[in-house]
Coordinates of C-alpha atoms and ligand atoms in Angstrom, one line a residue:
X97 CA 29.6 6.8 24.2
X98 CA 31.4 6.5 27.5
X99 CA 29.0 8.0 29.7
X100 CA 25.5 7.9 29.5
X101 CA 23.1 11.3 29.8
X102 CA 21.2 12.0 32.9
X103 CA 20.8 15.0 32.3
X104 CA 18.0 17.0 29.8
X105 CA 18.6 17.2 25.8
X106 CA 21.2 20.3 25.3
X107 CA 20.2 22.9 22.9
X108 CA 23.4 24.0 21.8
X109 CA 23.3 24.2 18.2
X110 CA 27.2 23.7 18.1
X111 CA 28.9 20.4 17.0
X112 CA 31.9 19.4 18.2
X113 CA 32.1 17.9 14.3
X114 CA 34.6 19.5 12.4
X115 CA 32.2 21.4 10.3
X116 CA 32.2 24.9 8.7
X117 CA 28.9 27.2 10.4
X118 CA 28.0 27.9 7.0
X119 CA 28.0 24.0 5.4
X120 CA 24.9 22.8 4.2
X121 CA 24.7 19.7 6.6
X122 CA 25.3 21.0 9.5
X123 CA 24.4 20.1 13.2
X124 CA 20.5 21.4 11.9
X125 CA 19.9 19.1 9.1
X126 CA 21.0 15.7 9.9
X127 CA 19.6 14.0 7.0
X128 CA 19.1 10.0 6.9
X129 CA 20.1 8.0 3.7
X130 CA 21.4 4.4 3.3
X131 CA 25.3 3.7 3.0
X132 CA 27.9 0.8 2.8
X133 CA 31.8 0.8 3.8
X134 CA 34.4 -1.4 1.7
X135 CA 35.1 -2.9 5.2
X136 CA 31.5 -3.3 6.1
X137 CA 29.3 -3.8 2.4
X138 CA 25.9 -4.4 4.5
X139 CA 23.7 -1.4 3.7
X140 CA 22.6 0.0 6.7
X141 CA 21.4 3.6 7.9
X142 CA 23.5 6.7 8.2
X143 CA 23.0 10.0 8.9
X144 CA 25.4 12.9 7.2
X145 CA 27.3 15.7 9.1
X146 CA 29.4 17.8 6.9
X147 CA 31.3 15.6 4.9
X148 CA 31.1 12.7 6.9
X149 CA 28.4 9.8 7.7
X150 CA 27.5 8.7 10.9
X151 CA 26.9 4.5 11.4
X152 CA 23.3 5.5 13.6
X153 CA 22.5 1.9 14.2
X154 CA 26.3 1.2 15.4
X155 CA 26.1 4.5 18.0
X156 CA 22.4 3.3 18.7
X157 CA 23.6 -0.2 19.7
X158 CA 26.4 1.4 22.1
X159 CA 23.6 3.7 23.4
X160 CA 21.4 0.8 24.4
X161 CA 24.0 -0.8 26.2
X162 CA 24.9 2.0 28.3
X163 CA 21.2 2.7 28.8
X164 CA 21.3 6.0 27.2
X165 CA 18.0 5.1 24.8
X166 CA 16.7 2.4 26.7
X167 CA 12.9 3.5 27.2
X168 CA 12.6 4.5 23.7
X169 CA 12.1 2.4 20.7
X170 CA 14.5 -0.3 19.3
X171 CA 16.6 2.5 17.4
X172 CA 20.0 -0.1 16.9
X173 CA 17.1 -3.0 15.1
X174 CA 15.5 -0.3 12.9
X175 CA 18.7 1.4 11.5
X176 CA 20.8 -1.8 11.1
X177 CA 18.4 -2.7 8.0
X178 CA 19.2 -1.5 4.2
X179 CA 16.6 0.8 4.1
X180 CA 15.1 3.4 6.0
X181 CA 11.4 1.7 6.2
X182 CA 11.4 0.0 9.3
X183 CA 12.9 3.4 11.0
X184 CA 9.7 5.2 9.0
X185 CA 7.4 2.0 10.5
X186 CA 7.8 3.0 14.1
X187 CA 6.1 6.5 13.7
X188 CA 6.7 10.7 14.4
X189 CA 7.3 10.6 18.3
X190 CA 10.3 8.0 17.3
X191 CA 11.7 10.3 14.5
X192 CA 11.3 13.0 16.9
X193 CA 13.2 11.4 19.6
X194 CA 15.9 9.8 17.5
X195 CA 16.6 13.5 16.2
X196 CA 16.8 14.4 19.8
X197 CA 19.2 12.2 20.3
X198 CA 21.0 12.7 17.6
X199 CA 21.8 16.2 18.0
X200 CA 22.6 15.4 21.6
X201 CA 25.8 13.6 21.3
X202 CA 26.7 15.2 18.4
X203 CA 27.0 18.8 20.2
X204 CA 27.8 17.6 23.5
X205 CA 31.3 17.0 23.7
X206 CA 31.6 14.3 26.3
X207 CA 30.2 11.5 23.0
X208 CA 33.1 13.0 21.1
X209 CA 35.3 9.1 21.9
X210 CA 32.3 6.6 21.3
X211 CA 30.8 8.2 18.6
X212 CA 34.2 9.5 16.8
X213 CA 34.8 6.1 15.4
X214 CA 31.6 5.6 13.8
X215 CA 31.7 8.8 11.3
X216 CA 33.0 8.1 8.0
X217 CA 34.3 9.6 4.8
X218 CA 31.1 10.9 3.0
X219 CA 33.5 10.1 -0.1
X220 CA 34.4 6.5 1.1
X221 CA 31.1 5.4 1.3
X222 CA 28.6 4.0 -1.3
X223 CA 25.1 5.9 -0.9
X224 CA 22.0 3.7 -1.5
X225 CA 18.7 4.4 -2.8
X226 CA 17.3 5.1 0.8
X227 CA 14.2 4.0 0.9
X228 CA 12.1 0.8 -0.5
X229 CA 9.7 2.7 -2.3
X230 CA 6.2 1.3 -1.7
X231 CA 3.8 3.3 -3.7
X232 CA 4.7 6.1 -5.4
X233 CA 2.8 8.9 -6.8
X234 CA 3.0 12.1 -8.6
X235 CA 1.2 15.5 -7.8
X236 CA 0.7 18.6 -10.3
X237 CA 1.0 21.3 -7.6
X238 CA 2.2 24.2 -9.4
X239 CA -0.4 26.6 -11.3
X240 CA 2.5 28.0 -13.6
X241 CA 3.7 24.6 -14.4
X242 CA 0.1 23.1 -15.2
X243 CA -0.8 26.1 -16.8
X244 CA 2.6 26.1 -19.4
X245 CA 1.8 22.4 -19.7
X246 CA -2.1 22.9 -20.8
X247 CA -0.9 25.9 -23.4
X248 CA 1.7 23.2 -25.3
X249 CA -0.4 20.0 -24.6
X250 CA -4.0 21.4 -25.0
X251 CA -3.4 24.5 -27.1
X252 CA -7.6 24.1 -27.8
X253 CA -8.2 23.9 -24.4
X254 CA -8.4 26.2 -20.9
X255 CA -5.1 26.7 -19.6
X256 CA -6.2 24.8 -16.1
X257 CA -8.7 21.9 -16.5
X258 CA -11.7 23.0 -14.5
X259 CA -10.9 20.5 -11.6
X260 CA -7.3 22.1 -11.3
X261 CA -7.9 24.4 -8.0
X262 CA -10.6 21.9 -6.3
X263 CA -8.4 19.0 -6.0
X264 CA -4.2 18.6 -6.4
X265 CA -4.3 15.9 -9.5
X266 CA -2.2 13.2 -9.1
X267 CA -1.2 10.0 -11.3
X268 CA -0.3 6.8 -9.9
X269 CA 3.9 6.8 -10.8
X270 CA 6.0 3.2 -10.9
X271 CA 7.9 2.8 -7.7
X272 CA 10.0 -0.1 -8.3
X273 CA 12.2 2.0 -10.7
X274 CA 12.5 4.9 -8.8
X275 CA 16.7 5.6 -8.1
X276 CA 18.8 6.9 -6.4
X277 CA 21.0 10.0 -7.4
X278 CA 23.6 9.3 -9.6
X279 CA 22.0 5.8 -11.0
X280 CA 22.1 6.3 -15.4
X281 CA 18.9 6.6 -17.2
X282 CA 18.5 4.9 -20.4
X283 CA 16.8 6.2 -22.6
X284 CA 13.1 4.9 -22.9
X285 CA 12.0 3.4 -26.4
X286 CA 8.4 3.3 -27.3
X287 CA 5.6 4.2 -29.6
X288 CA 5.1 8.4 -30.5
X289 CA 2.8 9.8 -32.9
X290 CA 3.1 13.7 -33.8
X291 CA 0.1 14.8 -35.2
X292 CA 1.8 15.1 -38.9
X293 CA 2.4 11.7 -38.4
X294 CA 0.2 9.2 -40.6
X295 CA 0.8 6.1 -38.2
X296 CA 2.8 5.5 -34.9
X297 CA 6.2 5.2 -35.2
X298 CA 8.5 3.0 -32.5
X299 CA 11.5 3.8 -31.3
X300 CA 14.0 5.7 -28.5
X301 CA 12.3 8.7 -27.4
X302 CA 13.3 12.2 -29.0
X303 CA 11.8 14.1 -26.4
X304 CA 13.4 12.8 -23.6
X305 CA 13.0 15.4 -20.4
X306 CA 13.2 16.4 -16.7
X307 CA 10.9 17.3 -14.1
X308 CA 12.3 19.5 -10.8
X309 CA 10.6 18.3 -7.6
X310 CA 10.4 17.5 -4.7
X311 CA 9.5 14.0 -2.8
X312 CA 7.9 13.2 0.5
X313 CA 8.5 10.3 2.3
X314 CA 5.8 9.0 4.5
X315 CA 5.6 6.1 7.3
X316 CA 3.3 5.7 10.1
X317 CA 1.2 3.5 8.0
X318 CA -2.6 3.4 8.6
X319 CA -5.1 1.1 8.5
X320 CA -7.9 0.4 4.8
X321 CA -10.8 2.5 5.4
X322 CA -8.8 5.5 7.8
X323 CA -7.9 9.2 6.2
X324 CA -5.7 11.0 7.6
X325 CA -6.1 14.8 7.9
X326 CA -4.6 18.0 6.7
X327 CA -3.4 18.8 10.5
X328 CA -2.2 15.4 11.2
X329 CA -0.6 14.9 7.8
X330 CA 2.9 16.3 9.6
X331 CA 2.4 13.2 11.9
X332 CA 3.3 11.1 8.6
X333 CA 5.6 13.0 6.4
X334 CA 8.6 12.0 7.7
X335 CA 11.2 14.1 4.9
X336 CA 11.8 15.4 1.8
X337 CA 14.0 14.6 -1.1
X338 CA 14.9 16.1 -4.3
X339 CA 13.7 14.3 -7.4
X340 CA 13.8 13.7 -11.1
X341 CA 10.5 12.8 -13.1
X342 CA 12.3 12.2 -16.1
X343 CA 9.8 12.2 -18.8
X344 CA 9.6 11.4 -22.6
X345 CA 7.1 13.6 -24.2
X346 CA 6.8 11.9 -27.1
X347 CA 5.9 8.6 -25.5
X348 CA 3.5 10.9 -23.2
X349 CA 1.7 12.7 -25.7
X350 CA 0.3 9.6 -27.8
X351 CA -0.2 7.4 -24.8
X352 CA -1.8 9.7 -21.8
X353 CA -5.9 10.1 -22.8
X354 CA -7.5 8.9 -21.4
X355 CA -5.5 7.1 -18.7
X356 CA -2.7 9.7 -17.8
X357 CA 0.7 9.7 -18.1
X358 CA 2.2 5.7 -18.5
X359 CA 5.6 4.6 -20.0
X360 CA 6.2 8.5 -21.0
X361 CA 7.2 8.5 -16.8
X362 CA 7.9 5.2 -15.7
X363 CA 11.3 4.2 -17.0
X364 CA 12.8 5.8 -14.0
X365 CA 12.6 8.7 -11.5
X366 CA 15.7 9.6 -9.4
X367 CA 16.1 10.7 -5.9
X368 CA 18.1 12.5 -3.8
X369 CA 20.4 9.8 -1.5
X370 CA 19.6 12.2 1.3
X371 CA 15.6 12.6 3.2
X372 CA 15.5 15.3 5.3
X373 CA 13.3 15.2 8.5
X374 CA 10.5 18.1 8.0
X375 CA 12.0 18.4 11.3
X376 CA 14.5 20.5 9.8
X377 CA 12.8 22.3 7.9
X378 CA 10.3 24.1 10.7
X379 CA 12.4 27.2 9.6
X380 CA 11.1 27.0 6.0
X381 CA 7.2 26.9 6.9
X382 CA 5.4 29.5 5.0
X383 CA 2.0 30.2 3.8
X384 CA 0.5 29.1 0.6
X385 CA 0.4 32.0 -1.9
X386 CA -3.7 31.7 -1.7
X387 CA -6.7 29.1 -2.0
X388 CA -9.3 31.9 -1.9
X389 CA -11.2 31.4 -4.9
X390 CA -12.0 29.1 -5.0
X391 CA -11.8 28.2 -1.3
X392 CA -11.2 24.7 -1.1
X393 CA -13.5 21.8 0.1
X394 CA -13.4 21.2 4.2
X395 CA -11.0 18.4 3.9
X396 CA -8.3 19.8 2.4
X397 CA -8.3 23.3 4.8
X398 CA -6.1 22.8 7.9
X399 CA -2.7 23.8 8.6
X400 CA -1.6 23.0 4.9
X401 CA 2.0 24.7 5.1
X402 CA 4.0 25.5 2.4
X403 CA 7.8 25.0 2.4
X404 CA 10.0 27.5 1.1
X405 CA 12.9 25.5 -0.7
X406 CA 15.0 27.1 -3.5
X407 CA 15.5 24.4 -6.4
X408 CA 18.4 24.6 -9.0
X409 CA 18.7 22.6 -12.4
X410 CA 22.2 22.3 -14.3
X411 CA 22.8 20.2 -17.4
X412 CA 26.2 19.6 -18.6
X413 CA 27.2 22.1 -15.8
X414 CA 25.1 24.9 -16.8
X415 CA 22.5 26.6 -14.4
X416 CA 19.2 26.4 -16.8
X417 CA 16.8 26.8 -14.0
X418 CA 16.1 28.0 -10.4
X419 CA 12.5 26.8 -9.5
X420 CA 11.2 27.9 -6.4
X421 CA 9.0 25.7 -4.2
X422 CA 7.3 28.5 -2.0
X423 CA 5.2 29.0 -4.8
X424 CA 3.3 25.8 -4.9
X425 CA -0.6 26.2 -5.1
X426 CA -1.0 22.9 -2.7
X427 CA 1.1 21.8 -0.4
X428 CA 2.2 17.9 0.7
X429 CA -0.2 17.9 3.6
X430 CA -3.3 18.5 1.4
X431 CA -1.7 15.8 -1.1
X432 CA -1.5 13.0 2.2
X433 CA -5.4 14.5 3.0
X434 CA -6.5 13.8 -0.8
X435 CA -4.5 10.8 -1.6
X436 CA -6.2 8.8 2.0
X437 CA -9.8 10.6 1.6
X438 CA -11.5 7.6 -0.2
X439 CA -10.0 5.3 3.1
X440 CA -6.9 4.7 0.9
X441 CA -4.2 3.0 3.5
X442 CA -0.7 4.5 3.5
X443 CA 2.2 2.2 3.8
X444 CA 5.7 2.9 5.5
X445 CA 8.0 4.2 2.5
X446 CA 5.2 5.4 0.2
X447 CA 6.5 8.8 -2.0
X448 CA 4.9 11.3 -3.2
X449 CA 6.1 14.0 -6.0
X450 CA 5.1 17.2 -5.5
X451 CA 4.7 18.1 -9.4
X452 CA 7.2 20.1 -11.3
X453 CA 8.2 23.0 -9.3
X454 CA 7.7 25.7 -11.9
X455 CA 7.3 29.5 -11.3
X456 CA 6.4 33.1 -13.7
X457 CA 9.7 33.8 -15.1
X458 CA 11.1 32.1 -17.8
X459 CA 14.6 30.7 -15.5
X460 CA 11.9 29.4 -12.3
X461 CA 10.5 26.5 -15.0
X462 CA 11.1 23.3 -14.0
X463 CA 11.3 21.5 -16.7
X464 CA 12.6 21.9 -20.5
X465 CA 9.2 21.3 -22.1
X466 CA 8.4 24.5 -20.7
X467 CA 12.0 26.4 -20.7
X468 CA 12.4 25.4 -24.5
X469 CA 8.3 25.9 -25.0
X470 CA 8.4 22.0 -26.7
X471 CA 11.6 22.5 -28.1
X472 CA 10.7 25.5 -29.9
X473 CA 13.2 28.0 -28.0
X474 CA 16.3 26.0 -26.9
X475 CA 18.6 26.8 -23.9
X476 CA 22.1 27.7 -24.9
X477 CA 24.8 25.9 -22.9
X478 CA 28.3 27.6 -21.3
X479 CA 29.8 25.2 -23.8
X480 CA 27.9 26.9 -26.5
X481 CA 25.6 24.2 -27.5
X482 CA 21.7 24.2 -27.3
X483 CA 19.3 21.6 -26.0
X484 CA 15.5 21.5 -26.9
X485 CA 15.4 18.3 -24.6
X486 CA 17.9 15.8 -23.7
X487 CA 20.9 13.9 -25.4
X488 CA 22.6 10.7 -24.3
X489 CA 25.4 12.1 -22.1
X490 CA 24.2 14.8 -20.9
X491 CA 24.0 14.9 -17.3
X492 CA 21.2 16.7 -15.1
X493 CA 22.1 17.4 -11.4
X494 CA 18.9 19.3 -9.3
X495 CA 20.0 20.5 -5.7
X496 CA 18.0 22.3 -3.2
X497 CA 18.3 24.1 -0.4
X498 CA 16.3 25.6 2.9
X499 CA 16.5 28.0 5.2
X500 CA 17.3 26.9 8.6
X501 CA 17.8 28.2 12.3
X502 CA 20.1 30.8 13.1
X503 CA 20.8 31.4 9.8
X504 CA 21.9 28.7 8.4
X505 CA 21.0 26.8 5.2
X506 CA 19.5 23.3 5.1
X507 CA 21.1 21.4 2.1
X508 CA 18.6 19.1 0.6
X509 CA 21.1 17.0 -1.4
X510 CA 21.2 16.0 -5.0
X511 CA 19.3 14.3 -7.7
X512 CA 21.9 13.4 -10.5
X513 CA 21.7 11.6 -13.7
X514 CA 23.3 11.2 -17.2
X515 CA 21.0 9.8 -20.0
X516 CA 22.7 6.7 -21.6
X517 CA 22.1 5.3 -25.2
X518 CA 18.6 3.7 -26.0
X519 CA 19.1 -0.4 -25.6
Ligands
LIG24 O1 -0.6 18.0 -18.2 C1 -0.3 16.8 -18.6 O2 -0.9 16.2 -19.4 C2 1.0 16.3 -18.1 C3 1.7 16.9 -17.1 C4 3.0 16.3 -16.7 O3 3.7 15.6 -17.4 C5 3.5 16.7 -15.4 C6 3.5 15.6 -14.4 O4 4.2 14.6 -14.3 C7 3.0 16.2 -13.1 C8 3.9 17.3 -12.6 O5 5.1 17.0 -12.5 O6 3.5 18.4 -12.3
CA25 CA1 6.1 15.0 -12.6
MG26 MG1 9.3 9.3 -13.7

């Protein structure tokens, strides 16, 4: 950064980055994650271009000195930390100026020098889980997934508990072992009963699972006692990641009444190494598919915008599943409104799943409880083998994409895992 900008935020939309029009991190994503350098192991944030990684707090730093960012907030400090929460402390019009500023001397040609030598290798680095997860819970947004879910669960039952469309349900989740992409997942032991079983029996899980979702990563935190509101929910969803709720069904369906779902969830849940800004995703916006009957309580109506991201779920290689996320009956704005309506605080790096992202047709279902219907109707991998759920080895990637300006695709990164041998 040899010279600093006096002049006004360019709007070219072309990077002077080496990077294909067509890549799914180009100059219109910028997502944020957490990396280290052999040469440099301190964690600190970066933001990906292509296949590279850009140091932010190192460019930062030479920006304040030359002045560049000097009225704004203390960019250099927040980034220079080994997670993205103290960047998510200082609030939306700080996101929104740091993206500003991003794509500023990455398409303006004259940064090319000073910032040149701060992109790395995406495939030298190590990625890190991005975020310090502060509390994390999980939604139930999707009407075909909680519908598939009630049928196998609570075949005596209605489909939908009666609650289902007046609220989005939610279960408080374990955030100290959420991980990020690529971490292995051991599989959980614990107590499952079947129904032909006389007595519990104890042991590694035998119904061990996925969930395809998305996360949302809020900051801005607020104070005991404040909500905040459907329309000012975008104030405090900072991004989005892809994530795993990996889930043993056994364990689930002996322990869950009346509490909810416990150790069945809480051995891990893995997420992308990427957050996206909702900034990037304006171009994804769409409606809800319909809250009309019936029509939801005051507090949850607003501009409760839907996002249309395209999921896809391979195990072992094989494509099993393409969930789609337009589909959702709530959306993450009306979670934010529901989960601070009782005067719940939110804290910088809290996460929120937005359910399994399951759709009508048998290849949208986000999870292999449903595909397999509880095992009962396997999926047939390319290598010719069939899964009813999950065996150690076997290795679950979830990627996602967006639509983005001009065309282009937003890539939402990866959630990747291989299950390893019960301990
Ligand atoms: O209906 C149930 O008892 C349980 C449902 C789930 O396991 C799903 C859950 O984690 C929420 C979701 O992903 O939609
Ligand atoms: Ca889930
Ligand atoms: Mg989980």
């Amino acid at each position: 950064m040899t010279t600093p900008s006096t002049t006004a935020t360019s709007t070219t939309s072309t990077t002077w980055v080496d990077v294909p029009p067509d890549h799914l991190f180009g100059i219109h994503n910028l997502p944020y994650g957490v990396f280290s350098t052999t040469s440099d192991r301190s964690p600190r944030v970066g933001v990906r271009i292509g296949d590279l990684v850009l140091d932010a707090g190192a460019v930062a730093a030479i920006g304040r000195d030359a002045g560049l960012v000097a009225e704004g907030p203390d960019l250099a400090s927040a980034w220079r930390t080994r997670s993205l929460n103290a960047f998510l402390a200082l609030g939306r019009p700080a996101w929104t100026l740091a993206r500003q500023w991003l794509t500023e001397i990455l398409t303006d040609e004259g940064y090319r020098d000073g910032v040149s030598p701060h992109l790395h290798a995406l495939e030298g680095v190590q990625l890190h889980l991005p975020i310090e997860v502060a509390d994390y819970v999980d939604f139930y947004a999707s009407e075909d997934h909680a519908s598939n879910v009630g049928k196998i669960f609570r075949p005596d039952n209605a489909a939908l508990p009666p609650n289902w469309k007046h609220l989005p349900i939610g279960y408080h989740g374990r955030s100290g072992t959420v991980v990020v992409s690529g971490t292995e997942v051991v599989r959980p032991t614990g107590q499952r009963k079947a129904p032909s079983d006389p007595a519990p029996v104890f042991g590694p899980s035998i119904r061990l699972d996925i969930e395809a979702e998305l996360g949302y990563v809020v900051g801005g935190a607020t104070e005991l006692g404040s909500r905040v509101s459907v329309d000012d929910a975008a104030d405090h969803l900072f991004g989005v990641v892809v994530l795993d709720d990996w889930s043993a069904r056994d364990i689930q369906a002996w322990e869950y009444v009346p509490l909810g779902p416990f150790l069945g969830k809480s051995f891990a849940t893995t997420i992308s190494a990427w957050v996206t800004p909702l900034d990037a995703l304006t171009s994804a916006r769409v409606p809800l598919p319909g809250q009309s009957d019936p029509r939801v309580l005051p507090y949850l109506q607003g501009d409760a915008f839907g996002l249309d991201v395209h999921l896809e779920v391979s195990l072992n290689g094989t494509v099993v599943s393409r969930p789609e996320h337009a589909g959702m009956y709530w959306s993450p704005a009306q979670m934010l409104a529901h989960l601070t309506v009782n005067g719940a605080s939110i804290r910088d790096g809290d996460l929120f799943g937005s359910g399994t992202v399951s759709g009508p047709d048998r290849d949208t279902r986000g999870s292999l409880l449903e595909l397999t219907w509880n095992g009962t109707d396997p999926v047939t991998l390319e290598d010719g083998s069939t899964r009813g759920f999950l065996e150690d080895g076997d290795t679950v990637t979830m990627t996602a994409w967006a639509p983005g300006p001009e065309g282009s695709r937003i890539g939402l990164g990866e959630a990747t895992g291989t299950i390893t041998a019960a301990h």
